[in-house]
Tab-separated table of C-alpha atoms in Angstrom:
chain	number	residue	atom	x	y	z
B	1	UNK	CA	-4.741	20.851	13.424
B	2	UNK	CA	-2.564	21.060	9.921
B	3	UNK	CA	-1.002	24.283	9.768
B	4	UNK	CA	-1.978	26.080	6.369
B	5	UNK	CA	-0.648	29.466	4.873
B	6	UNK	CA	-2.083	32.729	5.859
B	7	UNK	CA	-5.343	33.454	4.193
B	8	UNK	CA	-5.999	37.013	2.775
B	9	UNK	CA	-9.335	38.533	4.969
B	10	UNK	CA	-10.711	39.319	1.525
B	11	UNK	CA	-10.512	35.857	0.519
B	12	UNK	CA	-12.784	34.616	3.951
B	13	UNK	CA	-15.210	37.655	3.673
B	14	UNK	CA	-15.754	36.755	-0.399
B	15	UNK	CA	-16.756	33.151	1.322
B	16	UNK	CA	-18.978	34.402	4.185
B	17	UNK	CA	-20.657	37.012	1.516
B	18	UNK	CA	-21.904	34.107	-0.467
B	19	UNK	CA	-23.723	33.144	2.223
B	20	UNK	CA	-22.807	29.737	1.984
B	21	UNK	CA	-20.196	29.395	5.040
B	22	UNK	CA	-22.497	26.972	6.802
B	23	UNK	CA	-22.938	24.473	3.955
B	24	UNK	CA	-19.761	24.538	2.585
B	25	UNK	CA	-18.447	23.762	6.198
B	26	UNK	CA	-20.623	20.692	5.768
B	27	UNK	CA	-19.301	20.138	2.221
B	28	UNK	CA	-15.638	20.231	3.520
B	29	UNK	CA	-16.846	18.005	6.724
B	30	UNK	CA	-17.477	15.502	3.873
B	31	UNK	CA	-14.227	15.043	3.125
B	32	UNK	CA	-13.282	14.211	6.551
B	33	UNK	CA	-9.815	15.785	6.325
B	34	UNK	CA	-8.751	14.692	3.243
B	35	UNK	CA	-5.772	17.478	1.858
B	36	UNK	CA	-6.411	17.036	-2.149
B	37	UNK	CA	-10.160	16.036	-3.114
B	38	UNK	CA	-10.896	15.428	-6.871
B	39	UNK	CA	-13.221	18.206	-7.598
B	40	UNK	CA	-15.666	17.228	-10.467
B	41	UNK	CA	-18.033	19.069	-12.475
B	42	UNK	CA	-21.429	17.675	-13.871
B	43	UNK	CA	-24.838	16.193	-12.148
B	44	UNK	CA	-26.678	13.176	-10.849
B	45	UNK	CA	-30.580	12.600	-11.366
B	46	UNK	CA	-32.718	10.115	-9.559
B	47	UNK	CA	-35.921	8.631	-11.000
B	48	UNK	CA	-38.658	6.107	-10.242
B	49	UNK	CA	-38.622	3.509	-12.593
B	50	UNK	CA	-42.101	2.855	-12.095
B	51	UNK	CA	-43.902	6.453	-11.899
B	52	UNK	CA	-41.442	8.523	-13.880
B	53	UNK	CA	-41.475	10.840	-10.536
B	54	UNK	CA	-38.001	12.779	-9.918
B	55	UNK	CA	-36.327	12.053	-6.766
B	56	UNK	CA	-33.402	14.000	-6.470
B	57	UNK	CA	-31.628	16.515	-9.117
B	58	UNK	CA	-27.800	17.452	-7.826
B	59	UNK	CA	-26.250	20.128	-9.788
B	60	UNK	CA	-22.690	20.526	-9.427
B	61	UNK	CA	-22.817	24.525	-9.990
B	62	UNK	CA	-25.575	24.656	-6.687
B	63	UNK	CA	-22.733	23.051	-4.365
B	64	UNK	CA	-21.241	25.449	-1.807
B	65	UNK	CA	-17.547	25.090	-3.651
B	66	UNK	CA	-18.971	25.056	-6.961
B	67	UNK	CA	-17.603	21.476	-6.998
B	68	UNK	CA	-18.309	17.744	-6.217
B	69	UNK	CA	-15.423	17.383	-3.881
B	70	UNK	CA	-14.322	13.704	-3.683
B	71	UNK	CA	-11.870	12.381	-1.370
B	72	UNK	CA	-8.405	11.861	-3.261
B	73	UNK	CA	-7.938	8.121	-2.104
B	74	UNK	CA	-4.143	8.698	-1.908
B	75	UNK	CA	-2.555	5.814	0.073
B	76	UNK	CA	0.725	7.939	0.662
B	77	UNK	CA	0.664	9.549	4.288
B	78	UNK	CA	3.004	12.345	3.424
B	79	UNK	CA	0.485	13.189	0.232
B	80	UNK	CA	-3.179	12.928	2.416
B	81	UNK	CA	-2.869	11.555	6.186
B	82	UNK	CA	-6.874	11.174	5.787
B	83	UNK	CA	-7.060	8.799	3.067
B	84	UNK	CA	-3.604	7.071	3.876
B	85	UNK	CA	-5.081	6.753	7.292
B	86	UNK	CA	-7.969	4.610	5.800
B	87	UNK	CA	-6.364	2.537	3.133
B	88	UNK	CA	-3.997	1.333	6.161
B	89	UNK	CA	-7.132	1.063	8.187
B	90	UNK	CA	-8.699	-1.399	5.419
B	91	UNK	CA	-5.122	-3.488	4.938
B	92	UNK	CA	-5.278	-4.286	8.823
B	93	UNK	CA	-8.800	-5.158	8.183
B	94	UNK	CA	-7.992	-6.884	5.336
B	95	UNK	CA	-4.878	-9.161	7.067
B	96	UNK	CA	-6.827	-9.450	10.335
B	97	UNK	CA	-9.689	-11.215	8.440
B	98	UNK	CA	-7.078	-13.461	6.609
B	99	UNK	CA	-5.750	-14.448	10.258
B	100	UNK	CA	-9.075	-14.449	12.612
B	101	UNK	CA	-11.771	-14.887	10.644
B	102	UNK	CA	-14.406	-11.851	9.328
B	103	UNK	CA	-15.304	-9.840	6.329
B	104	UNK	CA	-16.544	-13.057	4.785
B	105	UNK	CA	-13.769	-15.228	5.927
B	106	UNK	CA	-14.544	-18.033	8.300
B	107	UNK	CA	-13.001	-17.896	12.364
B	108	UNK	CA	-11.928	-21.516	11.457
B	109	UNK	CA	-8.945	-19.813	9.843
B	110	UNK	CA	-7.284	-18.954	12.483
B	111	UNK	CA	-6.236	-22.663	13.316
B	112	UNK	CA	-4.401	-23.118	9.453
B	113	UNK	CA	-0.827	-23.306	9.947
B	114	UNK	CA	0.321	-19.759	9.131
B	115	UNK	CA	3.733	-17.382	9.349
B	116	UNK	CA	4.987	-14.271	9.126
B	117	UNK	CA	7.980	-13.970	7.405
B	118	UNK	CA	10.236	-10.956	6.034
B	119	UNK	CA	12.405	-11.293	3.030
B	120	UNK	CA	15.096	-8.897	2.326
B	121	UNK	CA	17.656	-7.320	-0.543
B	122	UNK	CA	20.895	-8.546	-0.532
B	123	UNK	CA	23.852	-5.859	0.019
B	124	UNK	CA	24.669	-4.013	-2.653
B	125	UNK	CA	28.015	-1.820	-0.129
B	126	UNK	CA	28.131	-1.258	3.358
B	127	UNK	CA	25.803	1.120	5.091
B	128	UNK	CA	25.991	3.366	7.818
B	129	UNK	CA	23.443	1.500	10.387
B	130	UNK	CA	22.826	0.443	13.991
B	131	UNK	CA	24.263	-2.817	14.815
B	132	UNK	CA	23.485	-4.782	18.011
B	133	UNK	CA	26.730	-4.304	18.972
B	134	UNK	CA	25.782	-0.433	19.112
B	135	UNK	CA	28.768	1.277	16.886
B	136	UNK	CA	28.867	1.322	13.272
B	137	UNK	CA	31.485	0.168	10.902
B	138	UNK	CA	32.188	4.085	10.522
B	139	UNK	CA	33.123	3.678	14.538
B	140	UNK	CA	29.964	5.774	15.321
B	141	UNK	CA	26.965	4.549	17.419
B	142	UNK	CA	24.369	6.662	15.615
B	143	UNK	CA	20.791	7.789	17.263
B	144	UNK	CA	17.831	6.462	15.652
B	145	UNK	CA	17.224	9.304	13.570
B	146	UNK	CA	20.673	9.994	12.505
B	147	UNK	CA	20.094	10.980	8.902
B	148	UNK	CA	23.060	9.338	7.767
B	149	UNK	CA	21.631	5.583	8.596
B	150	UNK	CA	21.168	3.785	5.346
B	151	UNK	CA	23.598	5.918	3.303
B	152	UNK	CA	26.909	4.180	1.976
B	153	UNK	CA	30.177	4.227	3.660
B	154	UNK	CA	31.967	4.928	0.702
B	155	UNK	CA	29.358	6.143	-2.043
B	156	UNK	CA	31.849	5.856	-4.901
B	157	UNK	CA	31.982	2.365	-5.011
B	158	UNK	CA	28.380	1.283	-3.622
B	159	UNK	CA	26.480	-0.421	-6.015
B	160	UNK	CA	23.677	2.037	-7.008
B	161	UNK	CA	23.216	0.184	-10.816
B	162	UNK	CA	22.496	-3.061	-8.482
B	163	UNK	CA	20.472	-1.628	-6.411
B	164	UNK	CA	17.903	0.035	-8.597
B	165	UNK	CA	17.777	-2.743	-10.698
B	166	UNK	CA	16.801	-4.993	-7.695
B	167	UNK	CA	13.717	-2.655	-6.932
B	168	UNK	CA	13.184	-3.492	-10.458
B	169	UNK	CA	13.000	-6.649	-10.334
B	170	UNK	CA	11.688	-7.772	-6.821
B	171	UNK	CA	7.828	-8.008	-7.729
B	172	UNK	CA	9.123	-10.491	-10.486
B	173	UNK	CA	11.344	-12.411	-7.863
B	174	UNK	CA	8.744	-12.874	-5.659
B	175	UNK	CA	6.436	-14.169	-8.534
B	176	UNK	CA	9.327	-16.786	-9.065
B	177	UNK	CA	9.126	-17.404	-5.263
B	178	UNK	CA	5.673	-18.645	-4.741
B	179	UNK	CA	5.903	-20.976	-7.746
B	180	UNK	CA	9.129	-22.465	-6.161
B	181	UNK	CA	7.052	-22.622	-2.282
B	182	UNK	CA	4.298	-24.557	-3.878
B	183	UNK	CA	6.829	-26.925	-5.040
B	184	UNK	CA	8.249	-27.452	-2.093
B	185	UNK	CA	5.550	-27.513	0.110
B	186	UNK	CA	4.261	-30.260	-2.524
B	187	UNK	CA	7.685	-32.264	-2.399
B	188	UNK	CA	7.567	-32.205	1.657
B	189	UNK	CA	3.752	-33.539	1.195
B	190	UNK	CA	4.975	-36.312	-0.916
B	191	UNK	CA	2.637	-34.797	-4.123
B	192	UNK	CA	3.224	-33.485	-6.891
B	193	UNK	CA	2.368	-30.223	-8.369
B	194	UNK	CA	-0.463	-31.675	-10.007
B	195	UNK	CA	-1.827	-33.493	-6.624
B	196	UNK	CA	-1.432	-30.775	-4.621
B	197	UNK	CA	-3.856	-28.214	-6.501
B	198	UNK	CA	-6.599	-31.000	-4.818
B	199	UNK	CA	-5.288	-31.393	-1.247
B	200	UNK	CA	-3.945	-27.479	-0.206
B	201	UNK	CA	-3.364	-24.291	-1.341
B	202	UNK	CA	-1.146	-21.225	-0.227
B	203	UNK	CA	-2.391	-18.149	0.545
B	204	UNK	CA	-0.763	-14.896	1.479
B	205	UNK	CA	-1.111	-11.354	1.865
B	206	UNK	CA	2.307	-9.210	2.033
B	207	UNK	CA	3.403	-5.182	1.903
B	208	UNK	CA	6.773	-4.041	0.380
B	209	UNK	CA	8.744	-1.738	2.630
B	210	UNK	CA	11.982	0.316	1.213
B	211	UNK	CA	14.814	0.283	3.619
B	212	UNK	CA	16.861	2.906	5.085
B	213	UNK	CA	18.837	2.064	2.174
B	214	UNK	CA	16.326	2.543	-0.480
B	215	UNK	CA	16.053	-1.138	-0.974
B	216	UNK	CA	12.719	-2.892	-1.532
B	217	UNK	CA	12.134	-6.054	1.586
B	218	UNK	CA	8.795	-7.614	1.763
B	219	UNK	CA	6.893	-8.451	5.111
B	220	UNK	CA	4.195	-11.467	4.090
B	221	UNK	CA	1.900	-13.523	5.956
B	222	UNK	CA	1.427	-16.922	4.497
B	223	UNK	CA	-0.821	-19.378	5.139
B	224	UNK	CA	-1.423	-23.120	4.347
B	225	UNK	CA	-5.091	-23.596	3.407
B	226	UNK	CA	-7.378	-26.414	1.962
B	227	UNK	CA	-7.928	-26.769	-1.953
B	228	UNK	CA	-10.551	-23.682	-1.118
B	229	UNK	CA	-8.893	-21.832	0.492
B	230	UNK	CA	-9.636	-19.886	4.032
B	231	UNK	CA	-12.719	-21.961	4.171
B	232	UNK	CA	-11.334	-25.379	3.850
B	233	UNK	CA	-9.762	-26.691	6.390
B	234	UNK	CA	-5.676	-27.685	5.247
B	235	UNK	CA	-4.672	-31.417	5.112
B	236	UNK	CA	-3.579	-33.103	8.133
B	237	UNK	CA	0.114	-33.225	7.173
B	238	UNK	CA	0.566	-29.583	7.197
B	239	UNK	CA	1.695	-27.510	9.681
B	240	UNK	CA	3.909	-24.311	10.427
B	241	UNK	CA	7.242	-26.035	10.763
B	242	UNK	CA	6.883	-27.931	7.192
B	243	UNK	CA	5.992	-24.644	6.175
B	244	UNK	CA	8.847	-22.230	7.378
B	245	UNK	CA	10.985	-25.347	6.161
B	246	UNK	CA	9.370	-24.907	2.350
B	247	UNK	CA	9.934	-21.358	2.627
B	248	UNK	CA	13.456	-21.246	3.486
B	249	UNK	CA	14.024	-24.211	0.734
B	250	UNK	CA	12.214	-21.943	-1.694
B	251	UNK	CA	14.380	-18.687	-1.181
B	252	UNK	CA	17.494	-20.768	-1.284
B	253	UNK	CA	16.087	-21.849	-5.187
B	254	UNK	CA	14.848	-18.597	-6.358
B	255	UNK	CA	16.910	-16.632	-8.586
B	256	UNK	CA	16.249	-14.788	-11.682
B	257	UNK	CA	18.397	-13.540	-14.616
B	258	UNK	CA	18.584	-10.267	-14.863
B	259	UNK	CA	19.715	-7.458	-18.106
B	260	UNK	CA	23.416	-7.592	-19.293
B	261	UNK	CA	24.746	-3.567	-18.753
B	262	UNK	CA	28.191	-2.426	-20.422
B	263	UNK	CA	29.255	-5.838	-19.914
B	264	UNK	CA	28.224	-6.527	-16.280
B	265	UNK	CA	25.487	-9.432	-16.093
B	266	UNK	CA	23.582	-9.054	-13.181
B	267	UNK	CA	21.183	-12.075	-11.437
B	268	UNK	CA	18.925	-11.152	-8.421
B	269	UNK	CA	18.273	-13.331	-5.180
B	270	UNK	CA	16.578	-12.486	-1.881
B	271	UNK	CA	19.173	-11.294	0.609
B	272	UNK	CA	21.111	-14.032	3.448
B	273	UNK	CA	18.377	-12.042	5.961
B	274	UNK	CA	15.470	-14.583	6.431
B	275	UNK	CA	12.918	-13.866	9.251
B	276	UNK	CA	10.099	-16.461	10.033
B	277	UNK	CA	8.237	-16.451	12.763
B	278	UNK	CA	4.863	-18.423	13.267
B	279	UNK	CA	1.703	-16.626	13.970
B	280	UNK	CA	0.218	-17.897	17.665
B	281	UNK	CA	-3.363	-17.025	18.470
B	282	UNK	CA	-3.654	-13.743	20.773
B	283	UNK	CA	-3.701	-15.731	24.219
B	284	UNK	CA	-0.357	-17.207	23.065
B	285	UNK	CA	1.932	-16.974	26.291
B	286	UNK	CA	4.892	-17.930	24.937
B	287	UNK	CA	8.014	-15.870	25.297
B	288	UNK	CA	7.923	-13.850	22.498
B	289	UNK	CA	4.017	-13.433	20.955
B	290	UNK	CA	3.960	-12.831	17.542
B	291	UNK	CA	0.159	-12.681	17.657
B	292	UNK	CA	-2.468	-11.967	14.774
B	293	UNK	CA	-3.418	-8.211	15.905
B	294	UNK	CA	0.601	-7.389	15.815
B	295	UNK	CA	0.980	-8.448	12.605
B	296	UNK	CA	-1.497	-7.065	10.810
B	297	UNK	CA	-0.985	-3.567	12.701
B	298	UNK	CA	2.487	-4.433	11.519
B	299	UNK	CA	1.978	-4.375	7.844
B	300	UNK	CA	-0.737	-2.440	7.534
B	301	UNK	CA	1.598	0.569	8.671
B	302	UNK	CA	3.777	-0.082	5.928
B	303	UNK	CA	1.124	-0.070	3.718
B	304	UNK	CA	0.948	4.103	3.931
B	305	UNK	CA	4.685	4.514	3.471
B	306	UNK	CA	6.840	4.185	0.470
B	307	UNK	CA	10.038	5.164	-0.364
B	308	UNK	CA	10.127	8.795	0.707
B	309	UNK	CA	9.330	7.585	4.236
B	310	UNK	CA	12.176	5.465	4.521
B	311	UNK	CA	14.930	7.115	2.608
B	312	UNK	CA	13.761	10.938	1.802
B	313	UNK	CA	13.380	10.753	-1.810
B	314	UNK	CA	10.315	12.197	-3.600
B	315	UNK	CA	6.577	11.346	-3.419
B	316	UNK	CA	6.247	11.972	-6.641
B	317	UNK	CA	7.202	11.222	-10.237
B	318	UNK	CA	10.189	12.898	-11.405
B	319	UNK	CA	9.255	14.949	-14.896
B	320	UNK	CA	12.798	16.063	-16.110
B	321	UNK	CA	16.367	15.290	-14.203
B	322	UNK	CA	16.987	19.068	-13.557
B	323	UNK	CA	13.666	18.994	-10.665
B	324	UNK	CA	15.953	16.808	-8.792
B	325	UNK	CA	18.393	19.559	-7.649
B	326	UNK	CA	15.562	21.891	-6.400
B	327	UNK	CA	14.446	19.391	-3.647
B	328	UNK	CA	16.200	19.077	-0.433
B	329	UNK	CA	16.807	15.418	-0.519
B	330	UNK	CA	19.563	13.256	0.781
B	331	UNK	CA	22.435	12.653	-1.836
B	332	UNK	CA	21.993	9.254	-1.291
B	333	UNK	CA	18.254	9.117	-2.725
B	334	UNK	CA	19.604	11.789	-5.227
B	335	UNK	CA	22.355	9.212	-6.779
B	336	UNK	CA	19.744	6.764	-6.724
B	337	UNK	CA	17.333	8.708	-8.975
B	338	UNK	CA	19.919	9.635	-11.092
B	339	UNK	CA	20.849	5.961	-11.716
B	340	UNK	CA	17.653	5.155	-12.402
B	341	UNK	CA	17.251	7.864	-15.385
B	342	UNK	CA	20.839	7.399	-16.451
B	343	UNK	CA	19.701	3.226	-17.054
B	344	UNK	CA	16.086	4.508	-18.250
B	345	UNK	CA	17.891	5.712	-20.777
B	346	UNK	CA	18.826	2.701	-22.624
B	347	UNK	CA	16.650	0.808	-25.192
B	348	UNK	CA	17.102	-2.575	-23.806
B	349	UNK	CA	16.009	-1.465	-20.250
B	350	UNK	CA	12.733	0.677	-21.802
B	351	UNK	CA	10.471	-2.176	-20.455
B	352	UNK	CA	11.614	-1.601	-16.682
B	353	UNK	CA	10.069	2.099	-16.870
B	354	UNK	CA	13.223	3.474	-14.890
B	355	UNK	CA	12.548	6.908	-15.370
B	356	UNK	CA	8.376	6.824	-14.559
B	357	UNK	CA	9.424	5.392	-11.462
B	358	UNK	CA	12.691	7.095	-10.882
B	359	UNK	CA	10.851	8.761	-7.443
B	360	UNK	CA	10.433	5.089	-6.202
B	361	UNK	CA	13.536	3.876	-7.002
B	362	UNK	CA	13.108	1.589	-9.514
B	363	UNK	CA	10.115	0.050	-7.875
B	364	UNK	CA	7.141	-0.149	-10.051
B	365	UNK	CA	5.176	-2.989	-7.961
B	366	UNK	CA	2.011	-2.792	-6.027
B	367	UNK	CA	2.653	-1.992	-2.489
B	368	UNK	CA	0.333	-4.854	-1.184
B	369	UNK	CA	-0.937	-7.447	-2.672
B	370	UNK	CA	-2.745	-10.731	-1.566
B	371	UNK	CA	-3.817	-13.846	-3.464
B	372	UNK	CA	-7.298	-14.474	-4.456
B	373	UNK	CA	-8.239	-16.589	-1.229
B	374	UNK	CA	-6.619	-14.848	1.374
B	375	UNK	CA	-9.589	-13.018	2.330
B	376	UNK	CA	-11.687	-10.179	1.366
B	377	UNK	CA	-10.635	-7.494	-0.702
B	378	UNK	CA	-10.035	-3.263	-0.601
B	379	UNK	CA	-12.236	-3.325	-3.175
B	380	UNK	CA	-15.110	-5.178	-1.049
B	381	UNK	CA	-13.971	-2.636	1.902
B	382	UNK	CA	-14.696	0.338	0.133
B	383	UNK	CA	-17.874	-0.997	-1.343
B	384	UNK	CA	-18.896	-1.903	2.505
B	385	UNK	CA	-18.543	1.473	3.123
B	386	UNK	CA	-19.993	3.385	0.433
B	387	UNK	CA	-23.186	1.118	0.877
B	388	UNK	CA	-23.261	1.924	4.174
B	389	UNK	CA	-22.428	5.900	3.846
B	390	UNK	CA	-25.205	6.117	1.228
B	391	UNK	CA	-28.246	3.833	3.005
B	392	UNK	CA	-26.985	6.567	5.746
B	393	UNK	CA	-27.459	9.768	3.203
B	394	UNK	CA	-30.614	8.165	2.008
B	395	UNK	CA	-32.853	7.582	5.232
B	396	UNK	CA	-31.309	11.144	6.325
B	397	UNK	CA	-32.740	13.025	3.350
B	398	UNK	CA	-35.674	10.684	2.776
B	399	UNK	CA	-36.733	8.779	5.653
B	400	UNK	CA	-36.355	4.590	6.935
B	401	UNK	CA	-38.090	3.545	4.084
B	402	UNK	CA	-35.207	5.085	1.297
B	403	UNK	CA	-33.141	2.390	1.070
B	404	UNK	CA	-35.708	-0.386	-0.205
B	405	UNK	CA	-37.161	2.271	-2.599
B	406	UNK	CA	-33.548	2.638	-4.001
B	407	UNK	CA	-34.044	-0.667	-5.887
B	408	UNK	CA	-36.552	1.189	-8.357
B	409	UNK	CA	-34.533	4.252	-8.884
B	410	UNK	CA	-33.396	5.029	-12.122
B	411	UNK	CA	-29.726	6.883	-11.347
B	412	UNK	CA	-28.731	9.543	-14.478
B	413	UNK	CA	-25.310	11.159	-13.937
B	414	UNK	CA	-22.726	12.945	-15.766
B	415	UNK	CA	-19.171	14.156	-14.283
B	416	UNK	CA	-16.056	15.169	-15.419
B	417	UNK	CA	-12.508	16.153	-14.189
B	418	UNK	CA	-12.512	20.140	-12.863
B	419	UNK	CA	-9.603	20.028	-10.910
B	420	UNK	CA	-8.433	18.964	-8.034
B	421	UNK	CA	-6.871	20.231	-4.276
B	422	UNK	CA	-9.161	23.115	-2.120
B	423	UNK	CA	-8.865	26.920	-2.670
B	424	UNK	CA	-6.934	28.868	0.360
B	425	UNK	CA	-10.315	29.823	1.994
B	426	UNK	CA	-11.367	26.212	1.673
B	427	UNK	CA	-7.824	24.898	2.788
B	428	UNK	CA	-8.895	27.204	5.633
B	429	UNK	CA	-12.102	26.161	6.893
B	430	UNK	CA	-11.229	22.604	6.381
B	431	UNK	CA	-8.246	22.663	8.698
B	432	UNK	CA	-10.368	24.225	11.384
B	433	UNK	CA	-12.419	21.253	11.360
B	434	UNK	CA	-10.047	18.783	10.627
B	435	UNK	CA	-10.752	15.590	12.526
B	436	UNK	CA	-8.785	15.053	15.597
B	437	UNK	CA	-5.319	13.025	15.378
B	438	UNK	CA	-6.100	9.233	15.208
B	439	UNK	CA	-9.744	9.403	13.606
B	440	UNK	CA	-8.820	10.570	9.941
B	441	UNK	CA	-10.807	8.583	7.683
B	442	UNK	CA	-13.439	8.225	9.509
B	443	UNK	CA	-16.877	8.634	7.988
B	444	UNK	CA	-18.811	12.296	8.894
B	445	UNK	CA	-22.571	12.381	8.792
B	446	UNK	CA	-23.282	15.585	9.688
């Protein structure tokens, strides 16, 4: 249960003298742990089209809290475990489909020649770290939650312009990256880039994780398809070695220009650390699996964390420089901010956003993405589940025979922004029926 702050007795007695405890404990049940719901004012009226009857009439002001609460949708675990807890539940859903088959995608997928590689920042100073040789540079063999891992060894002359100006630019490195893989996948094929669009395609879906170091790495699964894409089957040449072969070809190529500061011209590349490793079906008994299930568990974990995970910077933006010093935050992810509104300073850097995304160091990318025939999509998830959460709502309040009447209902509804987060006696109730570790996110019905 989530510890909240002590809640003044007058504040629980105005609740249960409302008479209202029961439903609003149903109200908050709704929410099914979720820390920050959007609360909204307005209503929603349902009509048949046919007779003119009213259905329904929900008033905002007759709610137990006053409130339609909605769920916040955060994907950040330290802002709502509840909803981070679902959006990584719908990435491994998402991957999973992309490597097994489902949600629309056909099983026949799972035999396209696919890897999972992980692509890295180059150094920008040493670090303090954990070697496999077990001591540090600093001569230290530091525990796995030694606070200093990731910070510089010498922090005057690491590169912290370099390295916030990598975070910058890695979505728009790896955009230069998969137009240099389908090249060389196309080369290796004997086509060219004009032939290939008819015999394959390549398909991925990757998450960007920040290392201890506050640098942005990217963890990808990518997949050699037909001209379709995970329903065509791939052409008979292709296959996981020509693959991992493209891919390391295609790093090796990609480099991109980058801004020109006091002088210093700086160009960005993917770091010397290169891991591929092809995805084997589950019964694979080789002697080291790297099987569908453990890749998308894999990155759909890193799909909840960002930067304050890794490094211990802030979860959110940063309004004016001063905030900085009242957090307690490492000095390394301090130095890093700073850098990041010193350079967001400058004219010819205003299209990099610096300072609005000071808090993720530099980083202003989408934390996963996928391309268009990978598989299904969060969107599609979250549509599954409304469907289903509402044809559940519907035969509760109105019987079996609800959800094919729904296709003659007129719906009328007007809300707007009240606020958001749950007053203390709300914050209250809810954590005393907060779902159980390991179930947040999951629907409630009662």
């Amino acid at each position: 249960m989530t510890a909240v702050a002590p809640v003044p007795v007058a504040d629980l007695v105005g609740l249960a003298s409302l008479g209202t405890m029961p439903a609003l404990m149903r109200q908050l049940s709704g929410l099914a742990g979720c820390t920050s719901p959007i609360r909204l004012a307005g209503w929603r009226t349902e009509i048949n089209e046919s007779t003119g009857q009213l259905l329904h009439h929900l008033d905002s002001a007759d709610l137990p809290a006053g409130n339609l609460l909605v769920r916040c949708g955060n994907r950040r675990v330290t802002r709502c475990p509840s909803c981070a807890e679902t959006y990584r539940r719908d990435t491994y859903h998402l991957i999973t489909a992309g490597l097994v088959g489902g949600k629309g995608t056909p099983e026949t997928v799972a035999t396209h020649p696919r890897v999972f590689a992980t692509f890295t920042a180059p150094s920008f100073g040493p670090v303090h770290n954990r070697p496999s040789s077990g001591r540090c540079r600093c001569g230290t063999a530091h525990a796995a939650d030694d606070p200093t891992l990731g910070s510089p060894l010498n922090p005057e002359t690491y590169d912290y312009e370099g390295a916030v100006l990598w975070n910058a630019h890695a979505g728009k490195l790896w955009a230069r990256f998969s137009i240099h893989l389908r090249r060389e996948v196309a080369k290796r094929a004997g086509l060219t880039q004009r032939e290939f669009r008819d015999f394959a395609r390549i398909s991925f879906g990757k998450v960007a994780e920040y290392q201890k170091r506050g640098a942005i790495h990217f963890h990808a699964v990518i997949r050699l398809d037909g001209p379709e894409g995970g329903s065509d089957r791939p052409p008979v040449w292709a296959s996981a070695e020509l693959l991992t072969d493209a891919i390391r070809a295609a790093v090796h190529r990609t480099k991109i220009p980058g801004p020109l500061v006091d002088g210093r011209e700086h160009r960005f590349a993917f770091g010397r650390q290169l891991d591929i490793r092809t995805i084997r079906n589950a019964d694979f008994a080789g002697p080291v699996p790297i099987t569908e299930r453990a890749v998308a568990a894999y990155i759909a974990k890193y799909a909840t964390k960002g930067a304050e995970t890794a490094t211990g910077t802030l979860d959110r933006p940063v309004r004016l420089l001063a905030e900085i010093a009242q957090y307690d935050i490492p000095e390394h992810a301090r130095r890093l901010i700073r850098t990041c509104w010193n350079l967001g300073a400058r004219p010819d850097l205003a299209g990099l956003r610096l300072r609005a995304w000071a808090h993720m160091l530099g980083f202003r990318g989408h934390f996963s993405t996928k391309t268009r025939k990978y598989s299904t999509t969060l969107g599609a998830l979250r549509g599954a589940r409304t469907a289903w959460r509402r044809a559940q709502t519907l035969e509760r309040l109105h019987g079996p025979d609800a959800l094919a009447a729904e296709e003659t209902t007129l719906v009328l509804a007007h809300w707007v922004f009240a606020g958001h987060g749950l007053t203390r006696g709300e914050q209250w109730l809810a954590a005393a029926i907060q779902p159980a570790p390991g179930t947040e996110g999951e629907p409630t019905h009662a």
